Structures are given as C-alpha cells and as structure tokens.
Coordinates of C-alpha atoms and ligand atoms in Angstrom, one line a residue:
M1 CA -111.9 -31.1 16.3
N2 CA -110.3 -28.0 14.9
N3 CA -108.9 -27.2 11.5
S4 CA -105.1 -27.3 11.9
E5 CA -101.6 -27.0 10.6
C6 CA -100.3 -27.3 7.1
L7 CA -97.2 -29.3 6.4
E8 CA -95.0 -29.1 3.3
F9 CA -92.9 -31.9 1.7
D10 CA -91.5 -32.5 -1.7
H11 CA -93.3 -35.8 -1.9
L12 CA -96.1 -37.4 0.1
V13 CA -96.4 -41.2 0.1
I14 CA -99.6 -42.6 1.5
G15 CA -99.0 -46.1 2.8
S16 CA -96.0 -48.0 4.1
G17 CA -96.0 -51.5 2.7
V18 CA -93.4 -52.7 0.1
A19 CA -94.6 -50.2 -2.6
G20 CA -94.8 -47.1 -0.4
L21 CA -91.5 -47.7 1.5
S22 CA -89.5 -48.5 -1.6
A23 CA -91.0 -45.5 -3.5
A24 CA -90.0 -43.3 -0.4
L25 CA -86.5 -44.7 -0.4
H26 CA -85.9 -44.1 -4.1
L27 CA -87.2 -40.5 -3.8
A28 CA -85.2 -39.9 -0.6
N29 CA -82.1 -41.2 -2.3
A30 CA -82.6 -38.7 -5.1
G31 CA -82.4 -36.0 -2.4
Y32 CA -86.1 -35.1 -1.8
Q33 CA -87.9 -34.6 1.5
V34 CA -90.5 -37.4 1.7
A35 CA -93.4 -37.9 4.2
V36 CA -94.7 -41.4 4.6
L37 CA -98.2 -41.9 6.2
S38 CA -99.3 -45.1 8.0
K39 CA -102.8 -45.7 9.2
R40 CA -101.4 -47.5 12.3
T41 CA -97.8 -48.5 13.0
V42 CA -95.5 -48.3 10.0
D43 CA -95.3 -52.1 9.5
E44 CA -99.1 -52.8 9.6
G45 CA -100.5 -53.8 6.2
N46 CA -100.7 -56.6 3.7
T47 CA -97.0 -56.8 3.0
K48 CA -96.2 -58.0 6.5
Y49 CA -98.5 -61.0 6.1
A50 CA -97.2 -62.1 2.7
Q51 CA -95.9 -65.6 3.1
G52 CA -95.1 -67.0 -0.3
G53 CA -92.4 -64.7 -1.6
I54 CA -91.2 -62.7 -4.6
A55 CA -91.5 -64.2 -8.1
C56 CA -88.4 -63.5 -10.1
V57 CA -86.3 -65.2 -12.7
T58 CA -83.0 -66.0 -11.0
D59 CA -82.4 -69.6 -12.0
I60 CA -80.5 -70.5 -15.2
Q61 CA -83.2 -73.1 -16.0
D62 CA -85.8 -70.3 -16.1
T63 CA -86.3 -67.5 -18.6
F64 CA -88.1 -64.1 -18.7
D65 CA -90.3 -65.5 -21.5
E66 CA -91.6 -68.3 -19.3
H67 CA -92.4 -66.0 -16.4
V68 CA -94.1 -63.6 -18.8
Q69 CA -96.1 -66.5 -20.3
D70 CA -97.2 -67.8 -16.9
T71 CA -98.4 -64.3 -16.0
L72 CA -100.3 -63.9 -19.2
I73 CA -102.0 -67.3 -18.9
A74 CA -103.1 -66.6 -15.3
G75 CA -104.3 -63.1 -16.4
A76 CA -106.8 -64.6 -18.9
R77 CA -106.0 -62.3 -21.8
L78 CA -106.3 -59.1 -19.9
C79 CA -102.7 -58.4 -19.0
K80 CA -100.8 -55.7 -20.8
E81 CA -98.0 -57.7 -22.2
A82 CA -95.5 -54.9 -22.5
V83 CA -96.0 -54.0 -18.9
V84 CA -95.6 -57.6 -17.8
R85 CA -92.3 -57.9 -19.7
Q86 CA -90.9 -54.6 -18.3
I87 CA -91.8 -55.7 -14.7
V88 CA -90.5 -59.2 -15.1
E89 CA -87.2 -58.1 -16.7
A90 CA -86.6 -55.4 -14.0
G91 CA -87.0 -58.1 -11.3
P92 CA -83.4 -59.3 -10.9
A93 CA -82.0 -55.8 -10.4
A94 CA -84.6 -55.0 -7.7
I95 CA -83.8 -58.3 -5.9
R96 CA -80.1 -57.5 -6.0
E97 CA -80.8 -54.1 -4.3
L98 CA -82.9 -55.7 -1.6
I99 CA -80.1 -58.2 -0.9
E100 CA -77.6 -55.2 -0.6
D101 CA -80.1 -53.6 1.9
G102 CA -79.8 -56.8 4.0
I103 CA -82.7 -59.1 3.3
H104 CA -81.9 -62.8 3.7
F105 CA -83.6 -65.2 1.3
T106 CA -83.6 -68.9 2.3
T107 CA -80.9 -71.0 0.6
R108 CA -81.0 -74.6 -0.4
G109 CA -78.4 -75.4 2.2
E110 CA -80.6 -74.1 5.0
L111 CA -83.2 -76.6 3.9
G112 CA -80.7 -79.5 4.0
M113 CA -80.4 -79.6 0.2
T114 CA -77.1 -79.6 -1.7
E115 CA -76.0 -76.1 -2.4
E116 CA -73.7 -74.3 -4.7
P117 CA -72.5 -71.3 -2.7
G118 CA -75.2 -68.6 -2.5
E119 CA -77.8 -70.8 -4.2
Y120 CA -81.3 -69.7 -3.2
H121 CA -84.1 -72.2 -2.6
L122 CA -86.9 -71.3 -5.1
G123 CA -90.5 -72.0 -4.2
R124 CA -93.3 -72.8 -6.6
E125 CA -97.0 -71.7 -6.5
G126 CA -100.2 -71.9 -8.5
G127 CA -99.8 -71.1 -12.2
H128 CA -96.0 -71.1 -12.2
H129 CA -94.5 -73.8 -14.4
K130 CA -91.1 -73.3 -12.8
R131 CA -89.7 -72.9 -9.4
R132 CA -89.0 -69.1 -9.3
I133 CA -90.1 -67.8 -5.9
L134 CA -87.5 -66.3 -3.6
H135 CA -88.6 -66.5 0.0
A136 CA -87.5 -65.9 3.5
G137 CA -88.8 -69.1 5.2
D138 CA -92.6 -68.6 5.2
I139 CA -92.5 -65.0 6.4
T140 CA -91.1 -63.3 3.3
G141 CA -93.4 -60.2 3.7
A142 CA -92.3 -59.6 7.3
E143 CA -88.6 -59.9 6.4
L144 CA -89.1 -57.6 3.4
E145 CA -91.1 -55.0 5.5
E146 CA -88.5 -55.1 8.2
T147 CA -85.6 -54.6 5.8
L148 CA -87.3 -51.6 4.1
I149 CA -88.3 -50.0 7.4
R150 CA -84.7 -50.3 8.7
T151 CA -83.3 -48.8 5.6
C152 CA -85.9 -46.0 5.5
R153 CA -85.4 -45.1 9.2
Q154 CA -81.7 -44.6 8.5
H155 CA -82.6 -42.0 5.9
A156 CA -82.6 -38.4 7.0
N157 CA -84.9 -37.4 4.1
I158 CA -87.8 -39.6 5.2
T159 CA -90.3 -38.5 7.9
F160 CA -92.8 -41.1 9.2
F161 CA -96.3 -40.2 10.3
E162 CA -97.9 -43.2 12.1
Y163 CA -101.6 -43.2 13.0
H164 CA -102.2 -40.7 10.2
I165 CA -105.2 -41.6 8.0
A166 CA -105.5 -39.9 4.7
I167 CA -109.1 -38.5 4.2
D168 CA -108.9 -37.3 0.6
L169 CA -106.5 -36.1 -2.0
I170 CA -106.4 -32.3 -2.7
V171 CA -107.0 -32.0 -6.4
S172 CA -107.6 -28.9 -8.5
Q173 CA -110.9 -30.1 -10.0
R174 CA -112.4 -30.6 -6.5
I175 CA -111.4 -27.3 -5.2
G176 CA -112.7 -25.5 -8.2
I177 CA -109.5 -24.7 -10.2
P178 CA -110.3 -25.0 -13.9
G179 CA -108.1 -26.9 -16.4
D180 CA -106.3 -30.2 -16.1
N181 CA -106.6 -32.0 -12.9
H182 CA -103.6 -31.6 -10.5
C183 CA -102.9 -33.2 -7.1
F184 CA -101.4 -31.0 -4.4
G185 CA -101.3 -33.4 -1.4
A186 CA -103.9 -34.7 1.0
Y187 CA -106.1 -33.9 4.0
V188 CA -105.0 -36.3 6.7
L189 CA -106.6 -37.2 10.1
D190 CA -104.0 -37.3 12.9
V191 CA -105.7 -40.0 14.9
R192 CA -103.8 -39.4 18.2
G193 CA -103.9 -35.6 18.0
N194 CA -107.5 -35.7 16.8
T195 CA -106.9 -33.0 14.2
V196 CA -106.9 -32.8 10.4
K197 CA -103.6 -31.8 8.8
T198 CA -103.1 -30.4 5.3
F199 CA -100.1 -32.1 3.7
R200 CA -99.0 -30.1 0.6
S201 CA -96.6 -31.7 -1.8
N202 CA -95.4 -31.6 -5.4
T203 CA -96.3 -35.2 -5.9
T204 CA -98.4 -37.7 -4.0
T205 CA -98.1 -41.5 -4.3
L206 CA -101.0 -43.7 -3.3
A207 CA -99.5 -46.9 -1.9
C208 CA -102.4 -47.8 0.3
G209 CA -102.6 -51.6 -0.4
G210 CA -105.6 -53.8 -0.7
A211 CA -109.3 -53.9 0.1
G212 CA -110.0 -57.3 1.6
K213 CA -112.1 -55.8 4.4
V214 CA -114.8 -55.1 1.9
Y215 CA -115.6 -58.9 2.3
L216 CA -116.8 -60.7 5.4
Y217 CA -114.1 -63.3 5.1
T218 CA -110.6 -62.2 4.3
C219 CA -107.0 -62.9 5.2
N220 CA -106.2 -59.2 5.0
P221 CA -105.5 -57.1 8.1
D222 CA -107.9 -54.5 9.4
V223 CA -106.2 -51.6 7.5
A224 CA -107.0 -53.1 4.1
C225 CA -110.1 -50.9 3.4
G226 CA -109.3 -49.9 -0.2
S227 CA -108.6 -46.3 0.8
G228 CA -106.2 -45.7 -2.1
I229 CA -108.8 -46.8 -4.6
A230 CA -111.6 -44.8 -3.0
M231 CA -109.5 -41.7 -2.7
G232 CA -108.3 -42.1 -6.3
Y233 CA -111.9 -42.4 -7.5
R234 CA -113.0 -39.3 -5.5
A235 CA -110.1 -37.4 -7.0
G236 CA -111.2 -38.2 -10.5
A237 CA -108.7 -41.0 -11.4
K238 CA -109.8 -43.8 -13.6
I239 CA -110.5 -47.0 -11.7
V240 CA -110.2 -50.2 -13.7
N241 CA -111.0 -53.9 -13.5
M242 CA -112.5 -53.9 -10.0
E243 CA -114.5 -57.0 -10.7
F244 CA -111.4 -59.1 -10.4
I245 CA -111.1 -59.9 -6.7
Q246 CA -108.8 -62.8 -5.9
F247 CA -109.9 -65.2 -3.3
H248 CA -107.1 -67.2 -1.8
P249 CA -108.1 -70.9 -1.9
T250 CA -106.5 -72.0 1.3
I251 CA -107.2 -70.0 4.5
L252 CA -107.0 -72.2 7.7
Y253 CA -110.5 -73.1 8.7
N254 CA -110.9 -72.4 12.3
P255 CA -113.9 -70.2 13.3
Q256 CA -112.3 -69.5 16.7
M257 CA -109.1 -68.1 15.2
R258 CA -108.2 -64.9 13.2
S259 CA -107.9 -65.7 9.5
F260 CA -104.6 -67.3 8.7
L261 CA -103.2 -68.1 5.3
I262 CA -101.8 -71.5 4.3
S263 CA -99.4 -70.4 1.6
E264 CA -99.7 -71.8 -1.9
A265 CA -96.1 -72.7 -1.4
V266 CA -97.3 -75.6 0.7
R267 CA -99.0 -77.0 -2.4
G268 CA -95.8 -76.1 -4.3
E269 CA -94.0 -78.6 -2.0
G270 CA -96.5 -81.3 -2.7
A271 CA -99.7 -80.7 -0.6
V272 CA -102.8 -81.9 -2.4
L273 CA -106.4 -80.7 -2.0
K274 CA -108.9 -83.3 -0.9
V275 CA -112.6 -83.4 0.0
R276 CA -114.5 -85.8 2.2
D277 CA -116.7 -88.1 0.0
T278 CA -120.0 -89.6 1.0
D279 CA -118.2 -92.6 2.5
G280 CA -116.1 -90.4 4.7
R281 CA -112.9 -90.9 2.7
Y282 CA -110.7 -88.0 1.8
V283 CA -110.2 -87.9 -2.0
E284 CA -108.5 -85.6 -4.5
F285 CA -110.8 -83.6 -6.7
M286 CA -108.7 -81.0 -8.6
Q287 CA -108.0 -83.4 -11.5
K288 CA -111.6 -82.7 -12.6
Y289 CA -110.9 -79.0 -12.9
H290 CA -107.4 -78.4 -14.4
P291 CA -104.4 -80.3 -15.7
M292 CA -102.2 -78.5 -13.1
K293 CA -104.5 -80.0 -10.4
S294 CA -103.8 -78.5 -6.9
L295 CA -101.3 -76.1 -8.5
A296 CA -103.7 -74.6 -11.1
P297 CA -104.1 -70.8 -11.2
R298 CA -105.9 -69.4 -8.2
D299 CA -109.2 -68.5 -9.8
V300 CA -109.6 -72.1 -10.9
V301 CA -108.7 -73.6 -7.5
A302 CA -110.9 -71.2 -5.5
R303 CA -113.9 -71.8 -7.7
A304 CA -113.4 -75.5 -7.6
I305 CA -113.3 -75.5 -3.8
D306 CA -116.4 -73.3 -3.6
N307 CA -118.2 -75.7 -5.9
E308 CA -117.1 -78.8 -4.0
M309 CA -118.1 -77.3 -0.7
K310 CA -121.5 -76.2 -1.9
R311 CA -122.2 -79.4 -3.8
R312 CA -121.4 -81.6 -0.8
G313 CA -122.7 -79.2 1.9
E314 CA -119.2 -79.2 3.6
E315 CA -117.8 -76.3 5.6
C316 CA -114.2 -76.8 4.3
V317 CA -111.9 -78.9 2.1
Y318 CA -108.5 -80.2 3.2
L319 CA -104.8 -80.0 2.3
D320 CA -102.9 -83.2 2.6
I321 CA -99.1 -82.9 3.0
R322 CA -98.7 -85.8 5.4
H323 CA -96.2 -87.5 3.1
V324 CA -93.5 -84.9 3.9
P325 CA -91.6 -85.6 7.2
E326 CA -92.2 -83.3 10.2
E327 CA -88.6 -82.1 10.3
K328 CA -88.7 -81.0 6.7
L329 CA -92.0 -79.2 7.1
K330 CA -90.7 -77.4 10.2
L331 CA -87.7 -76.2 8.3
R332 CA -89.5 -75.0 5.2
F333 CA -92.7 -73.7 6.9
P334 CA -91.8 -72.9 10.5
N335 CA -94.5 -70.2 10.9
I336 CA -97.3 -72.2 9.3
F337 CA -96.4 -75.3 11.2
E338 CA -96.5 -73.4 14.4
K339 CA -99.9 -71.7 13.6
C340 CA -101.4 -75.1 12.6
L341 CA -100.2 -76.6 15.9
E342 CA -101.9 -73.8 17.8
S343 CA -105.1 -75.0 16.1
G344 CA -104.4 -78.6 17.1
I345 CA -103.2 -79.7 13.7
N346 CA -99.8 -81.3 13.1
M347 CA -99.2 -80.9 9.4
S348 CA -97.2 -84.1 9.1
K349 CA -100.0 -86.2 10.7
D350 CA -103.2 -84.4 10.1
L351 CA -105.2 -83.0 7.2
I352 CA -105.4 -79.2 7.2
P353 CA -109.0 -77.8 6.9
V354 CA -109.1 -74.8 4.5
V355 CA -111.6 -72.4 2.9
P356 CA -111.2 -69.6 0.4
A357 CA -111.3 -65.9 1.5
A358 CA -110.8 -62.5 -0.1
H359 CA -107.1 -61.9 -0.6
F360 CA -106.1 -59.5 -3.4
V361 CA -107.6 -56.8 -5.6
C362 CA -106.3 -57.1 -9.2
G363 CA -107.9 -53.9 -10.3
G364 CA -107.4 -50.4 -8.9
V365 CA -106.3 -46.9 -9.9
E366 CA -105.3 -47.1 -13.5
T367 CA -101.6 -46.2 -14.1
D368 CA -99.0 -46.7 -16.7
V369 CA -95.9 -48.8 -15.8
N370 CA -94.4 -45.7 -14.1
G371 CA -97.3 -45.5 -11.7
Y372 CA -98.5 -42.3 -13.3
T373 CA -102.3 -41.9 -13.0
G374 CA -102.9 -39.2 -15.6
I375 CA -103.6 -36.6 -12.9
H376 CA -100.6 -34.3 -12.7
G377 CA -98.6 -35.0 -9.6
L378 CA -100.5 -38.2 -8.6
Y379 CA -99.0 -41.7 -8.7
A380 CA -100.3 -45.0 -7.5
V381 CA -98.3 -48.2 -6.9
G382 CA -98.8 -51.7 -5.4
E383 CA -102.2 -53.3 -4.7
C384 CA -104.2 -50.1 -5.0
A385 CA -102.9 -49.5 -8.5
C386 CA -103.6 -51.3 -11.7
T387 CA -100.7 -51.3 -14.1
G388 CA -102.0 -54.2 -16.3
L389 CA -99.6 -56.8 -14.8
H390 CA -102.3 -58.9 -13.2
G391 CA -105.0 -58.8 -15.8
A392 CA -108.0 -60.9 -14.8
N393 CA -106.1 -63.0 -12.2
R394 CA -102.8 -62.3 -10.5
L395 CA -100.1 -64.9 -10.7
A396 CA -99.0 -65.8 -7.2
S397 CA -96.1 -63.8 -5.8
N398 CA -96.0 -61.3 -8.6
S399 CA -97.4 -58.5 -6.4
L400 CA -94.3 -58.0 -4.2
L401 CA -92.3 -57.9 -7.4
E402 CA -94.6 -55.3 -8.9
G403 CA -94.4 -53.2 -5.7
L404 CA -90.6 -53.2 -5.7
V405 CA -90.1 -52.6 -9.4
V406 CA -92.9 -50.0 -10.2
S407 CA -92.0 -47.9 -7.1
K408 CA -88.5 -47.5 -8.7
F409 CA -90.1 -46.5 -12.0
V410 CA -92.4 -44.0 -10.0
A411 CA -89.4 -42.3 -8.5
A412 CA -87.6 -42.0 -11.9
H413 CA -90.8 -40.6 -13.5
I414 CA -91.2 -38.1 -10.7
Q415 CA -87.7 -36.9 -11.2
R416 CA -88.3 -36.3 -14.9
A417 CA -91.7 -34.7 -14.3
L418 CA -90.8 -32.6 -11.3
P419 CA -89.5 -29.4 -13.0
S420 CA -93.0 -28.8 -14.6
L421 CA -94.9 -29.8 -11.4
K422 CA -92.9 -27.5 -9.2
R423 CA -93.8 -24.4 -11.2
E424 CA -97.6 -25.0 -10.8
P425 CA -98.9 -21.6 -9.5
Q426 CA -102.2 -23.2 -8.5
A427 CA -100.3 -25.1 -5.7
L428 CA -100.4 -21.9 -3.7
Q429 CA -104.2 -21.8 -3.6
V430 CA -104.7 -25.0 -1.6
P431 CA -107.3 -24.4 1.1
V432 CA -106.7 -25.8 4.5
W433 CA -109.2 -28.4 5.9
S434 CA -112.4 -27.0 7.1
C435 CA -114.9 -29.0 9.2
G436 CA -117.8 -26.7 8.3
N437 CA -120.8 -27.2 10.6
A438 CA -119.9 -30.7 11.6
T439 CA -120.5 -31.8 15.2
D440 CA -119.7 -34.9 17.3
S441 CA -121.6 -38.0 16.1
D442 CA -124.8 -38.9 18.0
E443 CA -125.2 -42.4 16.6
Q444 CA -122.0 -44.5 16.3
V445 CA -124.2 -47.6 15.8
V446 CA -124.8 -46.5 12.2
I447 CA -121.2 -47.1 11.4
A448 CA -121.0 -50.5 13.0
H449 CA -124.2 -51.6 11.4
N450 CA -123.3 -50.5 7.8
W451 CA -119.8 -51.9 8.1
E452 CA -121.3 -55.4 9.0
E453 CA -124.0 -55.2 6.3
I454 CA -121.7 -54.3 3.4
R455 CA -119.2 -57.0 4.2
R456 CA -121.9 -59.6 4.5
F457 CA -123.7 -58.9 1.2
M458 CA -120.4 -58.5 -0.6
W459 CA -119.5 -62.0 0.5
D460 CA -123.0 -63.5 -0.3
Y461 CA -123.7 -61.7 -3.6
V462 CA -120.4 -60.5 -5.1
G463 CA -118.1 -63.3 -4.1
I464 CA -116.5 -66.2 -6.0
F465 CA -119.8 -67.2 -7.8
R466 CA -121.9 -64.4 -9.1
T467 CA -125.2 -64.0 -10.9
T468 CA -126.7 -60.8 -12.3
K469 CA -129.6 -61.0 -9.9
R470 CA -127.2 -61.2 -6.9
L471 CA -125.2 -58.3 -8.3
E472 CA -128.3 -56.2 -8.7
R473 CA -129.4 -57.0 -5.2
A474 CA -126.0 -55.8 -3.9
K475 CA -126.3 -52.7 -6.1
A476 CA -129.6 -51.7 -4.6
R477 CA -128.3 -52.1 -1.0
I478 CA -125.0 -50.2 -1.6
K479 CA -126.7 -47.3 -3.2
M480 CA -128.8 -46.8 -0.1
I481 CA -126.0 -47.3 2.3
R482 CA -123.6 -44.9 0.4
K483 CA -126.2 -42.1 0.6
E484 CA -126.5 -42.6 4.3
I485 CA -122.8 -42.6 4.8
E486 CA -122.2 -39.5 2.7
K487 CA -124.8 -37.6 4.8
Y488 CA -123.2 -38.8 8.0
Y489 CA -119.8 -37.8 6.6
W490 CA -120.8 -34.2 6.1
D491 CA -122.7 -33.8 9.3
F492 CA -120.2 -35.2 11.8
Y493 CA -116.5 -34.9 12.6
V494 CA -114.4 -37.5 10.9
T495 CA -113.3 -40.5 12.8
P496 CA -111.1 -43.5 11.7
D497 CA -114.2 -45.8 11.7
L498 CA -116.2 -43.4 9.5
L499 CA -113.3 -42.9 7.1
E500 CA -112.8 -46.7 6.7
L501 CA -116.6 -47.2 6.3
R502 CA -116.8 -44.5 3.6
N503 CA -113.9 -46.2 1.8
I504 CA -115.2 -49.7 1.9
A505 CA -118.6 -48.5 0.7
T506 CA -117.1 -46.7 -2.3
V507 CA -114.9 -49.7 -3.2
A508 CA -117.8 -52.1 -2.8
E509 CA -119.9 -50.0 -5.2
L510 CA -116.9 -49.9 -7.7
I511 CA -116.7 -53.7 -7.5
I512 CA -120.4 -54.2 -8.0
D513 CA -120.6 -51.7 -10.9
S514 CA -117.6 -53.3 -12.6
A515 CA -119.0 -56.8 -12.2
L516 CA -122.4 -55.8 -13.5
S517 CA -120.9 -54.2 -16.6
R518 CA -118.7 -57.2 -17.6
K519 CA -121.1 -59.5 -19.5
E520 CA -118.8 -62.6 -19.6
S521 CA -116.8 -64.8 -17.3
R522 CA -113.1 -64.3 -17.3
G523 CA -110.3 -65.0 -14.7
L524 CA -111.6 -64.2 -11.3
H525 CA -114.9 -62.8 -12.4
Y526 CA -117.5 -65.6 -12.8
N527 CA -121.1 -64.7 -13.6
A528 CA -123.3 -67.8 -14.1
D529 CA -125.6 -65.8 -16.4
Y530 CA -122.6 -65.2 -18.7
P531 CA -120.5 -68.4 -18.1
F532 CA -118.2 -68.1 -21.0
L533 CA -115.2 -65.9 -21.9
D534 CA -116.1 -63.5 -24.8
P535 CA -113.0 -63.3 -27.1
D536 CA -114.2 -59.8 -28.3
L537 CA -113.5 -58.6 -24.8
D538 CA -109.8 -59.8 -24.8
G539 CA -107.7 -56.9 -23.6
V540 CA -110.8 -54.7 -22.8
D541 CA -110.7 -53.1 -19.4
T542 CA -113.7 -52.1 -17.3
V543 CA -113.2 -48.4 -16.6
L544 CA -115.0 -46.3 -14.0
Q545 CA -114.5 -42.6 -13.5
R546 CA -116.5 -40.1 -11.4
S547 CA -118.1 -37.1 -12.8
F548 CA -117.3 -34.0 -10.7
R549 CA -120.7 -32.5 -11.4
Y550 CA -122.8 -35.4 -10.0
Y551 CA -120.8 -36.9 -7.2
D552 CA -120.9 -35.8 -3.5
Ligands
LIG1 C1 -99.3 -67.4 -0.7 O1 -98.3 -67.5 0.0 O2 -100.0 -68.3 -1.0 C2 -99.7 -66.0 -1.1 C3 -98.8 -65.5 -2.1 C4 -99.4 -64.5 -3.0 O3 -100.6 -64.2 -2.8 O4 -98.8 -64.0 -3.9

C-alpha cells in the first residue's frame, strides 16, 4: 500500500447517518464544498435501523416543558438543562424542514383513526408521559436516511466517498505544531483502492455514530465500532460519560437470526412484559420495579429484565400484545410484524421472546450545543458526541432529534468561526500519510481473536450489572490487548479489520475506565458495590482526555 493523494475540501464530514448528512446539507446550502465519508455504502449505519421515531413537541396537548422534564428525569440528574431546552425547542423547525425535503410521517388517518387534515399519529415510548413521537410506520430511520441522501445527492456541493474509513484526525498537537490544538482533516483508508488519502479541510465533523459492536450482543450494524469517539480521543478531545451504555430491553430472541429490535413503540401501543413463572404461567413483573411498568425508562426496564432472567435462569422474557387485532398490528408495525413472522411468531397470537442488547452510547466526544469540541476546526454530532442532552440515560427517540438539530447548530457555528480558521498558517504544514516500515500482516488471526475476546468480556464484565471486581478484570485484559493491537498497528499496513479492532479496543477501555471511576450507581451505570446514587455527583461528568506525552 502506497502513500497517496491529498484532497482538499472546505469541510469534511466523517459519517453519513442523520447527523452527518444533515450537517453536510446545511454546510453545502451555505455554499461550501463538503466531503462526506462512509465506511461502507452511504446509507449503512445506526440511523437506517432506527424504528421508533423522532421525539418532538407537535401536539397542542404537549409542551416543551414536559418534553424537557421527561428528558431530565430519564437522564438521572446528569443532563445539561440548558442544552436539553435548546434542542427540544428547536425540534419543530427541524421537523418542518424535513417535511419540506419530502419525508412522510404516518398520519392518524393511515392507521384508521379519525383525523383532522394533516394530523400525524404520535407514538409513545419508555419515559415519555405524552405521545410525542413522529414516525414513518416502524421504519422511521430508513425513511429519514433515504430523504437526506436524496436531498444531499441533488446538491452539487457535496461529494460522497463510500468505502472510505477514517484512520485518524490530523491535529496540530500530534504532528508536533506547538500551541492550541487544531484539526486540519483526516487520514482515510480508501478500501477499494487500498490506499491512504489525506483529506485536508478547514473543519472536520465527526458524525461516526455509535459503538454497539464493543459488546457481544447488540442491535447495531457492523459499522458501529465507536470510531468517532476513538479518533476524538486520540486527537486530544475530551471524552465524557462513557460508562452510560444504553441496553435496549427488547431485542427479538432468536439465536439463529441477526439481532432485530422490537421497538419500544410496541410497548407504547400496549405490549406488556411478562416472564414465565415456576408454574409455567406468563406473568407481568414490571409493577415490582417502576410505576410506569413496561413503559418505565429504559435503564430500569433493561435492569429488571436482566434481573428476572438471572433469578429465574431463563434465556429471555416475553412481550405480550395479543390483545391488539392482527390488522391493526400490521398497519402500525408492518416491518416488525413481518420480521416476527419470519421467526415463526404471529404478534397477534404469540408471545414475543425478547432479551436486552447494547443499543446506544450516551457519552462521547464532549461538545457544546453547537457541536464544538474545543479543538479548533473539530466538531462532533450525533451518537459519537456528548452535548449533555442524554445525561445518564437517553430518553427514547431523542437521538434522531439531536442529530437533526445540533447538525444545524454545527453549520451555523462553523460559518461564524470560519474566517479565523481559514487563516491558520499551520494548515499548510500537514504531512501526507506515511506507512513507514509497515509490511503486509503475517497473522490475521490476532485480529479475529482479539475482536471476539473484547466483545465477550465487555458483555460479561461491563454490561447491565457491574461490580468493581468485574470491571478490574476487564481493565487487566484490555490493557494487554490494547498494547498488542498498537504494536500490530505500527508494524503492518492498515486494513479495515485492524482499524475497527483498534477503535473498539480504545472505546472499550474508555468505557471501563469511566465505569471504574464512577463510585455510585446512576442511570445506565449500575455497580453493585456502589448501589446508590450519590447526590454530590449530580451534574458531575466523567471526563477522560489523553496526554500526548504518554499515549502511543
Ligand atoms: C425503539 O424504537 O425502541 C428505539 C428508539 C430509540 O432508541 O430511540
């Protein structure tokens, strides 16, 4: 693999989910040339698989205050209230723009309900006290992604680079330029051309999505390896609150099938969680855990399921929505109904077996509400970022809203900051990628083995239920594996598998270190050695930042 070409753009966006595409669109509309990188095809990522919808106050019975309150309660006193309010209040305008771009949200009429003209059907999910979730059937993410791709493709200022995997950000402190840290773009592996390209840009936006692949069981697609968080960390950005990993309570349990999510919206339409008791009867259990029962916030539901499964030695629990007629279920959840049928389950007649799995990272690269990371020219948005909206536990369907709204703020901030960023003379000193003395790898098995090992011990030791001993075990293992991977990284040419492994290892260590340092239980982080919430830690983030002197 040879060192290769250098490409220049006004703006580089790494990732092409809702956050990346809508940031690209806003920047392109402002007249800038934008490059958008996708690890695989442009549509592949968490956005496409989002089922529930977009939480937004559109109903006259609902208020911004109530949406803010639900978000704060779910976030377990770790959300930044001002950020929550800004994002919630900017929601309706972002939704109007999407509708102008052509997205179709399901109306009440389409579900056979009485309808005022243009009245949307609003779904409900865990932690929401009101119906406020706009949705496109049960494939909202796919509709959203398609709408944004169509709009972006029509834009002459946006250039897509599919099968391009960002390796690392180019930042001044890493290339030895003294002074404040600046980002000048990224080194990127062109997978099909098998070359490394240098992308130079005035600003770079990380929109790389989530990190579910750090865990053995996840509903995330293969690309969700935490690359934005890992690259942000290596570039010197602050990484916050990584201990808060959201496990979705209801993934269809079928060991023969790829993980498939049963949307919380199914519980919003009346499905109830049940467990098999010793007499073989299926009984409700959520009343023991929370007054909102099956619609309690996700951290509570996932922990309750985990507890019931372990206590009873069961492999799964069940969702019961048999009281809703088949025709109604097919209308409201056509995709879920179909997928269940493929698994031999008719939702209107059978119980649906479900288990929790890793779903969403609430922490990430620390940013303000404008997506600014504190490193000149570097922004982060969407799941890889942490604005303070989610706190210790994300409220369902707030993430697509955040991606849409904050990407707009990113573009506005960039426009304001650009004159000073453009004049940076250091930008001229960016070195092109060099592969040094690297050679072709002689032992690919190292990658496969470490990949498997990390994901397994993260599931066993750093999952829904944690103890200090388990976390320390995980720490000992990840330290060893990370050393091995770093050596491998410098000795051999980069490949997609090696890059993904390096990223999941970095993110795993960030999760473990954050979990070890939080000496309490709050939201999604439960440590049996510190089972209670410590009020002194209200609003206190866990912050990790690399030191340039000691890291790789
Ligand atoms: C779901 O549909 O249950 C997932 C929605 C979300 O995670 O926000």
